[in-house]
């Protein structure tokens, strides 16, 4: 795969556009017609709201021997909020596939896709060129860009879709010029094209106002021989993230691990943040080092790409997920609390061999019928991980330095 580094396009605010030079204009296609919607939805009223802590076991990938499922037919909407027609909101999707998209491509008229593979390598063909993607890497396919996905084995991953805004790097503030996800590490494809006619027609699938449509055309849509501009797909390797962390005391807010953000009109509050929890050193003194118990105004969907998340000793597995809704309390399970409370506070490596992430939003996310009812992976016993917590409060005990 040939890629180039892209710096200014993701660093400096500027108009977004690109010029594509094609063998044949993309308007050369038959009319769009509605197709089977599968499990893609933006109806947030399918089932009633559920404020409970929710967790899903690893989402099951269909067996290729039973049924071939490609990237589009393997999309499942898990939760979301907002309204596509007014360009405000987001959705979280899971993709579960076992075959490549053959003579089919997809584009999204509603928003941007941030794709997080968890299992299996992807080869993504776009109008701008090709990108390979594997677990511990992410890519963003922006609104309106046509792409097709080849897979080589059973494949699973997560998608964060945002409407009306684009992902960008967070403001670094006091951190300064460098840190977190550095612009130099974002990669974009170079022009690649295929000039071929497709017997029986090439299928172009479009998601428009939350519904799926398809049309036929005689030629491949990836017939762009050259392009220039700053509105492009791009990828990023999570291993390049420069971690910022507390080095004295207390537990810093997870916003210090923000890779990309999709801002809202309210300063400091995002439509969506993509946050990771990478390997790092823990050195804070006089501190309970794991994430503290909390309630907040944000909705937090978490997924695990690999390894073992430090705040959960079991049950939160790669390929699964959890959702903690606005103002619903959550935090480390009982085993994690007991071990961290007794641990010697010396420098320690945290999350080696692990990569967990969070889709965080200021919107209150509704879970779909598939997520709550149809999917067989919902963990009905999640709440039990906190049941063994016991009080350690000793009101008559004082430390030696505390005044009597």
Coordinates of N, CA and C in Angstrom, one line a residue, residues 27 137 147 162 172 200 264-265 298 347-348 359 373:
X27 N -21.8 10.3 -12.0 CA -23.2 10.4 -12.2 C -23.7 9.4 -13.2
X137 N -5.2 -0.2 14.6 CA -5.3 0.9 13.7 C -6.7 1.4 13.6
X147 N -16.4 3.5 -0.8 CA -15.4 2.6 -0.5 C -15.9 1.2 -0.5
X162 N -20.7 10.0 13.0 CA -21.2 11.3 13.4 C -21.8 12.0 12.3
X172 N -5.1 21.2 22.2 CA -4.1 20.7 23.2 C -4.0 21.6 24.4
X200 N -22.9 -7.6 -15.7 CA -24.0 -7.6 -14.8 C -24.1 -6.3 -13.9
X264 N -19.2 19.8 19.3 CA -20.6 20.4 19.3 C -20.5 21.9 19.3
X265 N -21.7 22.6 19.3 CA -21.7 24.0 19.4 C -21.4 24.5 20.8
X298 N -21.9 12.5 30.4 CA -21.6 11.9 29.1 C -22.1 10.5 29.0
X347 N 6.0 2.7 40.8 CA 5.8 2.7 39.4 C 5.5 1.4 38.8
X348 N 4.5 1.4 38.0 CA 4.0 0.1 37.4 C 3.5 0.3 36.0
X359 N -16.1 5.4 23.0 CA -16.8 6.4 22.2 C -17.6 7.2 23.2
X373 N -32.6 -6.7 22.6 CA -33.5 -7.8 22.5 C -33.0 -8.9 21.6

